[in-house]
Amino acid sequence: MNEFLLRYRLPEGCVTDWQEEKIRRQAWEMAKQIQAKAEDVFHTNVAYEVREFGHCDGMASFDVTGWITNNNGSSMVEDEVESAQREFLALMKSLAFEYQVVECKWLIVKSSGGYAQGEMKQK
């Protein structure tokens, strides 16, 4: 599955619930726009998760780590990911304020796996 994780950091001095909520909404909006662009670029569904950084030091305000499956070793996928990564970074930059730092990296992985529907019946 193609997916990404967007993590965000609340700035130091962010003291009100309103300020925290504003950053959270910004992260969710950024993730939705990255997902739409990723699905357009990669021509497939892209799942995502948004999560606040825990205790950290030196991390960007918004950090995206994405995974694209390439089981056949196609160099076309590598070229697409490199180009797409620049697009995602530009999108993130356009959605961030001057004091915020954005970071984006997409990894090409070989993968096998699957998913299944549960079998237990409800009573």
Short mmCIF file of N, CA and C in Angstrom, two decimals:
data_model
loop_
_atom_site.label_atom_id
_atom_site.label_comp_id
_atom_site.label_asym_id
_atom_site.label_seq_id
_atom_site.Cartn_x
_atom_site.Cartn_y
_atom_site.Cartn_z
N MET A 1 0.84 -1.18 0.00
CA MET A 1 0.00 0.00 0.00
C MET A 1 0.88 1.24 0.00
N ASN A 2 0.47 2.24 -0.72
CA ASN A 2 1.15 3.52 -0.74
C ASN A 2 0.55 4.39 0.37
N GLU A 3 1.41 4.96 1.17
CA GLU A 3 0.92 5.71 2.33
C GLU A 3 1.95 6.72 2.79
N PHE A 4 1.49 7.63 3.66
CA PHE A 4 2.42 8.56 4.29
C PHE A 4 1.95 8.90 5.70
N LEU A 5 2.90 9.36 6.48
CA LEU A 5 2.66 9.80 7.85
C LEU A 5 3.07 11.26 7.91
N LEU A 6 2.16 12.12 8.32
CA LEU A 6 2.48 13.53 8.54
C LEU A 6 2.54 13.75 10.05
N ARG A 7 3.70 14.13 10.53
CA ARG A 7 3.84 14.46 11.95
C ARG A 7 4.02 15.97 12.07
N TYR A 8 3.49 16.53 13.14
CA TYR A 8 3.60 17.97 13.36
C TYR A 8 4.07 18.23 14.77
N ARG A 9 4.70 19.38 14.94
CA ARG A 9 5.24 19.77 16.24
C ARG A 9 4.55 21.06 16.66
N LEU A 10 4.04 21.06 17.88
CA LEU A 10 3.48 22.30 18.42
C LEU A 10 4.64 23.20 18.81
N PRO A 11 4.62 24.46 18.40
CA PRO A 11 5.74 25.35 18.72
C PRO A 11 5.82 25.63 20.22
N GLU A 12 7.04 25.88 20.67
CA GLU A 12 7.20 26.25 22.08
C GLU A 12 6.49 27.57 22.29
N GLY A 13 5.86 27.71 23.42
CA GLY A 13 5.11 28.93 23.70
C GLY A 13 3.67 28.86 23.20
N CYS A 14 3.28 27.74 22.64
CA CYS A 14 1.90 27.53 22.18
C CYS A 14 1.08 27.22 23.43
N VAL A 15 0.42 28.21 23.96
CA VAL A 15 -0.16 28.07 25.29
C VAL A 15 -1.67 27.91 25.32
N THR A 16 -2.35 28.31 24.29
CA THR A 16 -3.81 28.25 24.35
C THR A 16 -4.34 27.07 23.53
N ASP A 17 -5.51 26.60 23.93
CA ASP A 17 -6.15 25.53 23.18
C ASP A 17 -6.44 25.97 21.74
N TRP A 18 -6.77 27.25 21.56
CA TRP A 18 -7.04 27.77 20.23
C TRP A 18 -5.81 27.67 19.34
N GLN A 19 -4.63 28.01 19.88
CA GLN A 19 -3.38 27.93 19.10
C GLN A 19 -3.07 26.48 18.74
N GLU A 20 -3.24 25.57 19.68
CA GLU A 20 -3.01 24.15 19.41
C GLU A 20 -3.96 23.63 18.34
N GLU A 21 -5.23 23.99 18.44
CA GLU A 21 -6.22 23.54 17.47
C GLU A 21 -5.91 24.09 16.08
N LYS A 22 -5.43 25.31 16.01
CA LYS A 22 -5.08 25.92 14.73
C LYS A 22 -3.97 25.11 14.04
N ILE A 23 -2.95 24.69 14.77
CA ILE A 23 -1.86 23.88 14.21
C ILE A 23 -2.38 22.51 13.78
N ARG A 24 -3.24 21.91 14.60
CA ARG A 24 -3.80 20.60 14.25
C ARG A 24 -4.63 20.68 12.96
N ARG A 25 -5.45 21.71 12.84
CA ARG A 25 -6.24 21.89 11.61
C ARG A 25 -5.33 22.11 10.41
N GLN A 26 -4.27 22.86 10.61
CA GLN A 26 -3.31 23.11 9.53
C GLN A 26 -2.67 21.78 9.09
N ALA A 27 -2.31 20.92 10.03
CA ALA A 27 -1.71 19.63 9.71
C ALA A 27 -2.69 18.75 8.93
N TRP A 28 -3.96 18.70 9.37
CA TRP A 28 -4.95 17.88 8.68
C TRP A 28 -5.21 18.40 7.27
N GLU A 29 -5.28 19.71 7.11
CA GLU A 29 -5.49 20.28 5.78
C GLU A 29 -4.31 19.98 4.87
N MET A 30 -3.11 20.09 5.41
CA MET A 30 -1.91 19.78 4.64
C MET A 30 -1.94 18.31 4.20
N ALA A 31 -2.30 17.40 5.10
CA ALA A 31 -2.36 15.98 4.78
C ALA A 31 -3.38 15.69 3.69
N LYS A 32 -4.55 16.32 3.78
CA LYS A 32 -5.58 16.10 2.76
C LYS A 32 -5.10 16.54 1.38
N GLN A 33 -4.41 17.68 1.33
CA GLN A 33 -3.93 18.18 0.05
C GLN A 33 -2.78 17.33 -0.49
N ILE A 34 -1.91 16.85 0.40
CA ILE A 34 -0.83 15.96 -0.05
C ILE A 34 -1.42 14.65 -0.57
N GLN A 35 -2.43 14.12 0.12
CA GLN A 35 -3.07 12.89 -0.33
C GLN A 35 -3.66 13.06 -1.73
N ALA A 36 -4.36 14.15 -1.96
CA ALA A 36 -4.97 14.38 -3.27
C ALA A 36 -3.90 14.46 -4.36
N LYS A 37 -2.82 15.19 -4.08
CA LYS A 37 -1.73 15.31 -5.05
C LYS A 37 -1.04 13.96 -5.26
N ALA A 38 -0.83 13.20 -4.18
CA ALA A 38 -0.17 11.89 -4.29
C ALA A 38 -1.01 10.92 -5.12
N GLU A 39 -2.32 10.93 -4.91
CA GLU A 39 -3.17 10.04 -5.69
C GLU A 39 -3.17 10.43 -7.16
N ASP A 40 -3.08 11.72 -7.43
CA ASP A 40 -3.01 12.19 -8.81
C ASP A 40 -1.67 11.80 -9.45
N VAL A 41 -0.59 11.97 -8.72
CA VAL A 41 0.74 11.68 -9.26
C VAL A 41 0.98 10.18 -9.42
N PHE A 42 0.61 9.40 -8.41
CA PHE A 42 0.91 7.97 -8.42
C PHE A 42 -0.20 7.12 -9.02
N HIS A 43 -1.34 7.72 -9.34
CA HIS A 43 -2.47 7.03 -9.98
C HIS A 43 -2.94 5.82 -9.17
N THR A 44 -2.98 5.98 -7.86
CA THR A 44 -3.43 4.91 -6.98
C THR A 44 -3.90 5.52 -5.66
N ASN A 45 -4.59 4.73 -4.86
CA ASN A 45 -5.00 5.21 -3.54
C ASN A 45 -3.78 5.40 -2.65
N VAL A 46 -3.82 6.44 -1.85
CA VAL A 46 -2.75 6.73 -0.90
C VAL A 46 -3.40 6.98 0.46
N ALA A 47 -3.02 6.18 1.44
CA ALA A 47 -3.54 6.33 2.80
C ALA A 47 -2.62 7.25 3.58
N TYR A 48 -3.14 7.85 4.65
CA TYR A 48 -2.28 8.70 5.47
C TYR A 48 -2.72 8.70 6.92
N GLU A 49 -1.78 9.12 7.76
CA GLU A 49 -2.03 9.28 9.18
C GLU A 49 -1.41 10.61 9.59
N VAL A 50 -2.06 11.32 10.51
CA VAL A 50 -1.54 12.57 11.05
C VAL A 50 -1.33 12.36 12.54
N ARG A 51 -0.14 12.74 13.01
CA ARG A 51 0.19 12.47 14.41
C ARG A 51 1.08 13.60 14.94
N GLU A 52 0.85 13.98 16.18
CA GLU A 52 1.71 14.98 16.82
C GLU A 52 3.01 14.31 17.26
N PHE A 53 4.14 15.01 17.09
CA PHE A 53 5.41 14.51 17.61
C PHE A 53 5.30 14.37 19.12
N GLY A 54 5.96 13.39 19.67
CA GLY A 54 6.11 13.29 21.11
C GLY A 54 7.21 14.25 21.53
N HIS A 55 7.85 13.95 22.63
CA HIS A 55 8.98 14.77 23.06
C HIS A 55 10.06 14.67 21.99
N CYS A 56 10.50 15.79 21.47
CA CYS A 56 11.47 15.77 20.37
C CYS A 56 12.33 17.02 20.41
N ASP A 57 13.40 16.97 19.64
CA ASP A 57 14.29 18.11 19.54
C ASP A 57 14.81 18.17 18.11
N GLY A 58 14.78 19.33 17.52
CA GLY A 58 15.34 19.51 16.19
C GLY A 58 14.45 19.05 15.04
N MET A 59 13.21 18.71 15.31
CA MET A 59 12.32 18.24 14.24
C MET A 59 11.65 19.43 13.57
N ALA A 60 11.26 19.22 12.32
CA ALA A 60 10.56 20.26 11.56
C ALA A 60 9.17 20.50 12.15
N SER A 61 8.55 21.60 11.77
CA SER A 61 7.18 21.87 12.21
C SER A 61 6.22 20.84 11.64
N PHE A 62 6.44 20.47 10.37
CA PHE A 62 5.64 19.45 9.68
C PHE A 62 6.60 18.53 8.96
N ASP A 63 6.45 17.23 9.17
CA ASP A 63 7.35 16.25 8.58
C ASP A 63 6.53 15.14 7.94
N VAL A 64 6.74 14.92 6.65
CA VAL A 64 6.05 13.83 5.94
C VAL A 64 7.07 12.75 5.60
N THR A 65 6.72 11.52 5.96
CA THR A 65 7.47 10.35 5.53
C THR A 65 6.48 9.47 4.78
N GLY A 66 6.78 9.18 3.52
CA GLY A 66 5.88 8.39 2.69
C GLY A 66 6.55 7.13 2.18
N TRP A 67 5.75 6.12 1.85
CA TRP A 67 6.24 4.85 1.34
C TRP A 67 5.49 4.52 0.05
N ILE A 68 6.25 4.25 -0.99
CA ILE A 68 5.68 3.83 -2.28
C ILE A 68 6.22 2.44 -2.58
N THR A 69 5.34 1.50 -2.93
CA THR A 69 5.74 0.13 -3.22
C THR A 69 6.20 0.03 -4.66
N ASN A 70 7.36 -0.59 -4.85
CA ASN A 70 7.92 -0.83 -6.18
C ASN A 70 8.52 -2.23 -6.18
N ASN A 71 7.68 -3.23 -6.36
CA ASN A 71 8.16 -4.61 -6.30
C ASN A 71 8.88 -5.06 -7.56
N ASN A 72 8.67 -4.36 -8.68
CA ASN A 72 9.32 -4.80 -9.92
C ASN A 72 10.62 -4.05 -10.22
N GLY A 73 11.04 -3.15 -9.35
CA GLY A 73 12.31 -2.45 -9.53
C GLY A 73 12.33 -1.47 -10.68
N SER A 74 11.19 -0.95 -11.04
CA SER A 74 11.09 -0.02 -12.18
C SER A 74 11.79 1.30 -11.87
N SER A 75 12.64 1.74 -12.79
CA SER A 75 13.31 3.03 -12.61
C SER A 75 12.32 4.17 -12.82
N MET A 76 11.22 3.92 -13.53
CA MET A 76 10.20 4.95 -13.73
C MET A 76 9.62 5.38 -12.39
N VAL A 77 9.40 4.42 -11.50
CA VAL A 77 8.86 4.74 -10.18
C VAL A 77 9.83 5.65 -9.44
N GLU A 78 11.12 5.35 -9.51
CA GLU A 78 12.12 6.18 -8.84
C GLU A 78 12.07 7.62 -9.35
N ASP A 79 11.97 7.79 -10.67
CA ASP A 79 11.89 9.13 -11.25
C ASP A 79 10.62 9.85 -10.81
N GLU A 80 9.49 9.11 -10.79
CA GLU A 80 8.22 9.70 -10.37
C GLU A 80 8.28 10.15 -8.91
N VAL A 81 8.87 9.33 -8.06
CA VAL A 81 8.94 9.66 -6.63
C VAL A 81 9.82 10.87 -6.41
N GLU A 82 10.94 10.93 -7.10
CA GLU A 82 11.84 12.08 -6.95
C GLU A 82 11.15 13.37 -7.38
N SER A 83 10.45 13.33 -8.49
CA SER A 83 9.71 14.51 -8.97
C SER A 83 8.56 14.85 -8.03
N ALA A 84 7.83 13.83 -7.60
CA ALA A 84 6.68 14.04 -6.71
C ALA A 84 7.13 14.62 -5.38
N GLN A 85 8.25 14.15 -4.87
CA GLN A 85 8.74 14.65 -3.59
C GLN A 85 8.97 16.16 -3.65
N ARG A 86 9.50 16.65 -4.76
CA ARG A 86 9.69 18.10 -4.92
C ARG A 86 8.34 18.82 -4.93
N GLU A 87 7.35 18.23 -5.60
CA GLU A 87 6.01 18.82 -5.64
C GLU A 87 5.37 18.86 -4.26
N PHE A 88 5.51 17.77 -3.49
CA PHE A 88 4.93 17.71 -2.16
C PHE A 88 5.58 18.74 -1.25
N LEU A 89 6.89 18.88 -1.36
CA LEU A 89 7.61 19.84 -0.54
C LEU A 89 7.18 21.27 -0.87
N ALA A 90 7.01 21.56 -2.17
CA ALA A 90 6.54 22.88 -2.57
C ALA A 90 5.13 23.14 -2.04
N LEU A 91 4.26 22.13 -2.09
CA LEU A 91 2.90 22.27 -1.56
C LEU A 91 2.94 22.54 -0.06
N MET A 92 3.74 21.78 0.66
CA MET A 92 3.85 21.97 2.11
C MET A 92 4.36 23.37 2.43
N LYS A 93 5.34 23.82 1.67
CA LYS A 93 5.91 25.16 1.88
C LYS A 93 4.84 26.23 1.68
N SER A 94 3.99 26.02 0.68
CA SER A 94 2.94 27.01 0.40
C SER A 94 1.86 27.03 1.49
N LEU A 95 1.74 25.95 2.25
CA LEU A 95 0.72 25.85 3.30
C LEU A 95 1.27 26.17 4.69
N ALA A 96 2.57 26.49 4.77
CA ALA A 96 3.20 26.77 6.07
C ALA A 96 3.46 28.27 6.20
N PHE A 97 3.47 28.73 7.44
CA PHE A 97 3.79 30.12 7.72
C PHE A 97 5.31 30.31 7.72
N GLU A 98 5.75 31.56 7.68
CA GLU A 98 7.19 31.87 7.58
C GLU A 98 8.01 31.26 8.70
N TYR A 99 7.44 31.15 9.88
CA TYR A 99 8.20 30.65 11.04
C TYR A 99 8.20 29.12 11.11
N GLN A 100 7.48 28.44 10.20
CA GLN A 100 7.38 26.98 10.24
C GLN A 100 8.35 26.35 9.23
N VAL A 101 8.88 25.20 9.60
CA VAL A 101 9.80 24.45 8.76
C VAL A 101 9.09 23.18 8.31
N VAL A 102 9.21 22.85 7.02
CA VAL A 102 8.59 21.63 6.49
C VAL A 102 9.68 20.70 5.98
N GLU A 103 9.39 19.40 6.06
CA GLU A 103 10.33 18.39 5.59
C GLU A 103 9.53 17.26 4.95
N CYS A 104 10.06 16.68 3.89
CA CYS A 104 9.33 15.66 3.16
C CYS A 104 10.30 14.63 2.60
N LYS A 105 10.02 13.36 2.83
CA LYS A 105 10.82 12.30 2.24
C LYS A 105 9.91 11.12 1.91
N TRP A 106 10.11 10.56 0.72
CA TRP A 106 9.34 9.40 0.28
C TRP A 106 10.31 8.27 0.01
N LEU A 107 9.98 7.11 0.51
CA LEU A 107 10.84 5.94 0.38
C LEU A 107 10.20 4.96 -0.60
N ILE A 108 11.03 4.34 -1.40
CA ILE A 108 10.57 3.30 -2.32
C ILE A 108 10.89 1.97 -1.66
N VAL A 109 9.87 1.14 -1.48
CA VAL A 109 10.06 -0.12 -0.77
C VAL A 109 9.54 -1.28 -1.60
N LYS A 110 10.09 -2.46 -1.34
CA LYS A 110 9.53 -3.71 -1.87
C LYS A 110 8.63 -4.24 -0.77
N SER A 111 7.51 -4.77 -1.15
CA SER A 111 6.55 -5.13 -0.12
C SER A 111 5.76 -6.36 -0.53
N SER A 112 5.37 -7.12 0.46
CA SER A 112 4.38 -8.16 0.26
C SER A 112 3.49 -8.13 1.50
N GLY A 113 2.28 -8.44 1.32
CA GLY A 113 1.35 -8.39 2.44
C GLY A 113 -0.06 -8.39 1.91
N GLY A 114 -0.97 -8.15 2.77
CA GLY A 114 -2.36 -8.12 2.34
C GLY A 114 -3.24 -7.68 3.48
N TYR A 115 -4.51 -7.71 3.23
CA TYR A 115 -5.48 -7.39 4.26
C TYR A 115 -6.68 -8.29 4.04
N ALA A 116 -7.47 -8.45 5.08
CA ALA A 116 -8.62 -9.34 5.01
C ALA A 116 -9.72 -8.81 5.89
N GLN A 117 -10.93 -9.17 5.57
CA GLN A 117 -12.10 -8.84 6.38
C GLN A 117 -12.19 -9.81 7.53
N GLY A 118 -12.60 -9.33 8.70
CA GLY A 118 -12.77 -10.22 9.85
C GLY A 118 -13.85 -11.26 9.62
N GLU A 119 -13.77 -12.37 10.33
CA GLU A 119 -14.71 -13.47 10.15
C GLU A 119 -15.70 -13.64 11.29
N MET A 120 -15.42 -13.01 12.46
CA MET A 120 -16.27 -13.23 13.62
C MET A 120 -17.62 -12.54 13.42
N LYS A 121 -18.69 -13.25 13.70
CA LYS A 121 -20.05 -12.72 13.56
C LYS A 121 -20.45 -11.98 14.82
N GLN A 122 -21.18 -10.89 14.64
CA GLN A 122 -21.71 -10.19 15.79
C GLN A 122 -22.95 -10.90 16.30
N LYS A 123 -23.16 -10.84 17.60
CA LYS A 123 -24.35 -11.51 18.16
C LYS A 123 -25.45 -10.52 18.34
#
